[in-house]
Coordinates of C-alpha atoms in Angstrom, one line a residue:
M1 CA -244.9 0.7 63.1
A2 CA -247.4 -1.6 64.5
P3 CA -247.2 -3.9 68.1
V4 CA -245.6 -7.1 68.5
L5 CA -246.8 -9.7 70.1
Q6 CA -244.6 -10.5 73.1
N7 CA -243.6 -14.3 71.7
E8 CA -243.4 -13.3 68.0
P9 CA -240.3 -15.0 67.6
D10 CA -241.2 -18.2 68.7
L11 CA -245.0 -18.4 67.5
L12 CA -243.3 -17.9 63.7
Q13 CA -240.9 -20.8 65.1
T14 CA -244.4 -22.7 65.8
L15 CA -246.1 -21.5 62.8
Y16 CA -243.8 -23.1 60.3
R17 CA -243.4 -26.2 62.4
S18 CA -246.5 -27.0 61.8
L19 CA -245.8 -27.8 57.9
T20 CA -244.5 -31.2 59.0
H21 CA -245.7 -31.7 63.5
Q22 CA -247.9 -34.7 63.5
E23 CA -250.8 -32.4 64.8
G24 CA -250.7 -29.7 62.0
F25 CA -251.3 -26.1 63.1
H26 CA -252.8 -26.8 66.9
A27 CA -249.6 -26.1 68.7
F28 CA -249.2 -22.8 67.1
L29 CA -253.6 -21.7 67.9
E30 CA -252.4 -23.0 71.4
K31 CA -249.8 -20.1 71.5
L32 CA -251.2 -17.6 69.3
T33 CA -254.3 -17.8 71.7
G34 CA -252.1 -17.0 74.6
A35 CA -250.1 -14.4 72.8
I36 CA -253.5 -12.2 72.4
N37 CA -255.4 -13.2 75.4
G38 CA -258.0 -15.4 73.7
C39 CA -260.0 -18.0 75.4
A40 CA -260.0 -20.7 71.8
A41 CA -258.6 -20.7 68.8
Q42 CA -259.6 -22.5 64.7
L43 CA -258.4 -23.6 61.5
L44 CA -261.2 -23.8 59.3
V45 CA -261.5 -25.0 56.2
I46 CA -265.0 -23.9 54.9
H47 CA -266.9 -25.7 51.5
R48 CA -268.6 -22.7 50.2
Q49 CA -271.6 -23.8 49.0
P50 CA -273.2 -25.3 50.9
P51 CA -271.5 -23.4 53.6
R52 CA -269.5 -27.0 55.9
M53 CA -266.3 -28.0 57.7
E54 CA -264.5 -29.9 56.2
H55 CA -261.7 -29.8 58.0
L56 CA -260.7 -28.2 61.5
W57 CA -257.3 -27.5 63.6
Y58 CA -258.3 -26.0 66.9
H59 CA -257.8 -25.2 70.3
G60 CA -259.7 -24.4 73.9
L61 CA -262.8 -26.2 72.8
S62 CA -263.8 -29.3 73.7
E63 CA -265.4 -32.4 72.4
E64 CA -268.4 -31.5 73.5
F65 CA -269.1 -28.5 71.6
L66 CA -267.4 -29.5 68.8
D67 CA -269.7 -32.6 68.4
W68 CA -272.3 -30.5 68.8
Y69 CA -271.4 -28.1 66.3
L70 CA -271.0 -30.5 63.5
E71 CA -274.2 -32.6 64.0
N72 CA -276.2 -29.4 64.1
N73 CA -274.3 -27.6 61.0
M74 CA -274.1 -24.6 63.2
I75 CA -271.5 -23.5 60.5
A76 CA -274.5 -22.3 58.7
Q77 CA -275.6 -19.6 61.4
D78 CA -271.6 -18.4 62.2
V79 CA -271.6 -14.7 61.7
V80 CA -267.6 -15.1 61.1
S81 CA -267.8 -17.7 58.5
N82 CA -270.8 -16.4 56.6
Q83 CA -269.3 -13.2 56.2
A84 CA -265.5 -15.0 56.0
I85 CA -266.7 -16.7 52.8
K86 CA -268.2 -13.8 50.6
Q87 CA -264.8 -12.2 51.1
A88 CA -261.1 -12.6 49.7
P89 CA -257.6 -12.9 52.4
G90 CA -257.3 -10.1 54.3
L91 CA -256.1 -8.9 57.7
F92 CA -257.5 -9.6 61.4
Q93 CA -261.0 -7.8 61.7
S94 CA -263.1 -8.2 65.0
A95 CA -266.6 -10.0 64.8
L96 CA -268.1 -7.6 66.5
P97 CA -269.4 -5.2 64.0
L98 CA -271.2 -7.8 62.8
L99 CA -273.2 -8.6 65.2
P100 CA -275.6 -5.5 65.2
D101 CA -277.5 -7.9 61.7
F102 CA -276.3 -11.0 63.2
Q103 CA -280.2 -13.3 64.0
P104 CA -278.8 -16.7 65.1
D105 CA -281.6 -19.4 66.2
A106 CA -282.1 -20.0 70.0
D107 CA -279.5 -23.0 70.0
Y108 CA -276.7 -20.5 68.4
S109 CA -277.5 -17.7 71.2
K110 CA -278.0 -20.4 74.3
W111 CA -274.6 -21.5 72.9
E112 CA -272.6 -17.7 73.3
N113 CA -274.4 -16.9 76.2
E114 CA -273.1 -20.6 78.3
Q115 CA -269.0 -19.9 77.0
D116 CA -269.6 -15.9 78.0
M117 CA -268.3 -15.4 74.4
L118 CA -268.2 -11.2 73.6
D119 CA -265.5 -10.7 70.1
S120 CA -263.3 -12.7 67.9
A121 CA -259.9 -11.5 66.0
W122 CA -261.2 -13.4 62.8
L123 CA -258.6 -13.3 59.2
V124 CA -259.4 -15.0 55.6
V125 CA -256.3 -16.3 54.8
Y126 CA -257.0 -18.3 52.2
S127 CA -259.4 -18.6 49.4
T128 CA -260.3 -21.1 46.3
R129 CA -263.0 -21.2 43.9
T130 CA -264.9 -24.0 45.8
H131 CA -263.3 -23.2 49.9
T132 CA -262.0 -20.6 52.5
F133 CA -259.5 -20.6 55.1
V134 CA -260.6 -18.8 57.9
L135 CA -258.6 -17.9 60.9
T136 CA -260.5 -16.4 64.2
I137 CA -259.1 -16.5 67.9
Q138 CA -262.5 -15.8 70.4
R139 CA -262.4 -14.2 73.8
T140 CA -265.2 -14.2 76.5
V141 CA -267.1 -11.0 78.5
S142 CA -264.2 -10.5 81.4
Q143 CA -261.6 -10.9 78.3
G144 CA -262.7 -7.4 76.6
P145 CA -263.0 -6.6 72.7
Y146 CA -260.0 -7.0 70.5
Q147 CA -258.5 -3.2 70.4
Q148 CA -257.1 -2.1 67.0
A149 CA -253.8 -2.1 68.5
E150 CA -254.1 -6.0 69.4
L151 CA -255.5 -6.6 65.5
R152 CA -252.0 -4.6 64.2
A153 CA -249.7 -7.3 66.3
L154 CA -252.1 -10.4 64.8
N155 CA -251.5 -9.0 61.0
R156 CA -247.8 -8.7 61.4
L157 CA -248.2 -12.6 61.6
V158 CA -251.0 -12.6 58.0
P159 CA -248.0 -13.2 55.5
H160 CA -247.0 -15.7 57.2
I161 CA -250.1 -17.5 58.4
R162 CA -251.2 -17.0 54.5
H163 CA -247.3 -18.8 53.2
T164 CA -247.4 -21.4 55.6
V165 CA -251.3 -22.4 54.9
Q166 CA -249.9 -22.4 51.2
L167 CA -247.3 -24.9 51.6
Y168 CA -249.6 -27.0 53.8
R169 CA -251.6 -27.1 50.9
Q170 CA -249.2 -28.0 48.2
L171 CA -247.5 -30.7 50.5
E172 CA -251.2 -32.2 51.2
T173 CA -251.9 -32.5 47.6
R174 CA -247.9 -33.3 46.6
S175 CA -248.8 -36.1 49.4
K176 CA -251.5 -37.8 47.7
A177 CA -250.8 -37.7 44.3
A178 CA -247.8 -39.2 45.5
S179 CA -249.6 -42.0 47.1
S180 CA -252.2 -42.3 43.7
L181 CA -248.7 -42.6 41.8
S182 CA -246.4 -45.0 43.8
A183 CA -250.0 -47.7 44.1
V184 CA -250.0 -47.3 40.0
I185 CA -246.0 -48.0 39.2
D186 CA -246.6 -50.7 42.4
V187 CA -248.3 -52.5 40.1
L188 CA -246.3 -52.5 36.6
P189 CA -244.0 -55.5 36.1
D190 CA -240.7 -53.7 34.9
A191 CA -238.5 -52.1 36.7
T192 CA -239.3 -48.4 37.3
F193 CA -238.3 -45.6 38.5
V194 CA -239.7 -41.4 38.8
L195 CA -236.9 -39.0 38.3
D196 CA -237.2 -35.2 38.3
S197 CA -235.4 -32.8 36.6
L198 CA -232.6 -32.7 38.8
A199 CA -232.4 -36.6 38.9
T200 CA -233.7 -37.4 42.0
V201 CA -235.2 -40.4 42.5
L202 CA -239.1 -39.7 43.7
Y203 CA -240.5 -43.2 43.4
S204 CA -239.5 -46.6 42.5
N205 CA -241.5 -50.1 42.4
K206 CA -240.6 -53.5 43.7
A207 CA -239.0 -54.7 40.4
A208 CA -236.7 -51.5 40.3
R209 CA -235.4 -52.6 43.9
A210 CA -235.0 -55.7 42.7
L211 CA -233.0 -54.5 39.5
I212 CA -230.3 -52.3 41.8
N213 CA -230.4 -54.7 44.4
R214 CA -229.2 -56.9 41.2
E215 CA -226.6 -54.9 39.7
R216 CA -222.8 -54.0 41.8
C217 CA -222.4 -51.0 40.0
L218 CA -225.1 -49.0 40.9
S219 CA -227.1 -48.0 43.5
I220 CA -229.4 -45.2 45.3
R221 CA -227.6 -43.0 47.9
D222 CA -229.3 -39.9 49.9
E223 CA -232.7 -40.2 46.6
R224 CA -230.3 -40.3 43.7
F225 CA -228.2 -42.8 41.6
N226 CA -225.4 -43.6 42.1
F227 CA -221.7 -45.4 40.8
A228 CA -220.2 -46.8 43.2
E229 CA -217.0 -45.4 43.9
K230 CA -214.9 -48.9 44.3
D231 CA -216.2 -50.0 40.9
V232 CA -214.1 -46.5 39.0
Q233 CA -210.9 -48.1 41.1
T234 CA -211.3 -51.0 39.9
I235 CA -212.0 -49.7 36.4
A236 CA -209.1 -47.5 36.6
R237 CA -206.8 -50.0 38.0
Q238 CA -207.9 -52.4 34.7
L239 CA -206.6 -50.1 33.0
G240 CA -203.9 -48.6 34.0
R241 CA -205.1 -45.4 34.2
G242 CA -206.2 -42.8 37.3
V243 CA -209.2 -42.7 39.1
S244 CA -209.3 -38.5 38.0
T245 CA -208.6 -39.7 33.7
V246 CA -211.4 -42.6 34.6
R247 CA -213.9 -40.1 35.9
T248 CA -212.8 -37.2 33.1
Q249 CA -213.6 -40.0 30.6
I250 CA -217.2 -40.4 31.8
K251 CA -217.7 -37.1 31.5
H252 CA -216.8 -37.3 27.9
I253 CA -219.2 -39.6 27.9
F254 CA -222.5 -37.2 28.3
Q255 CA -220.8 -35.1 25.5
R256 CA -221.3 -38.2 23.2
T257 CA -223.8 -39.1 24.1
G258 CA -225.8 -35.6 23.9
C259 CA -227.2 -36.4 27.3
S260 CA -226.9 -33.0 29.0
R261 CA -228.2 -34.4 32.9
Q262 CA -227.1 -36.7 34.9
G263 CA -231.0 -37.6 34.8
E264 CA -230.8 -38.5 30.5
L265 CA -227.7 -40.5 30.7
I266 CA -228.7 -42.8 33.8
S267 CA -232.2 -43.0 32.4
R268 CA -230.7 -44.5 28.7
I269 CA -228.3 -47.0 31.2
L270 CA -231.4 -48.4 32.7
A271 CA -232.6 -49.1 29.8
A272 CA -230.1 -51.1 28.3
L273 CA -230.1 -52.6 31.9
L274 CA -233.4 -53.5 31.3
R275 CA -233.1 -54.7 27.3

């Protein structure tokens, strides 16, 4: 059985909170660095050809170093990054086996010596056709190299890290799509609602919101269309029927209109209101 990091439950909670945290994965990287006795950690999004860093979450790096690294495109010489973009997602590895064939220029060697860097535990988290997501945790000479038991402990986190990064990508894609769609429907002159298959209201434009404010029998509550309860009760009194009877008759409407879902029925009602 693989060794367990002492604060593994807390690490996992912090990892999944990264999906909604304002600063993304920064807090997780800070806790991960402390848990494995590292000095710094990064989660990078690397464009593979040509190699360049497109996004970075980090802990333990100075702004001065980051500016130098980006301005001089040091990722082109980074031994871990260059190896990572050639590999499929896997498990944590030590960077030490890569060093014998590594030939950095003078500037990169000077930085490594100044920072007293010795080893990195690195993980290819996720890859697409054009990008690679890489997680690295550095150690200094005084902290020593990574041992196999420590790498096995980190590997327990890998399925969770990979799952969270994939979820983050999906949420980011949806957020961008939502912004684009919202901008499109906002300029439409007619009332426009976008519903998913469960009749959840995803987007509505200004004209649609004005329609909802104007119609007394219809509202949006918890992102779903809602027929006001008081109107059902009023109809029941006017018809001299019980509320439960009226609700049953509403269900019959689904059958008579050929609607199988609430979203279909609401679409027809809205179409009638807009004529």
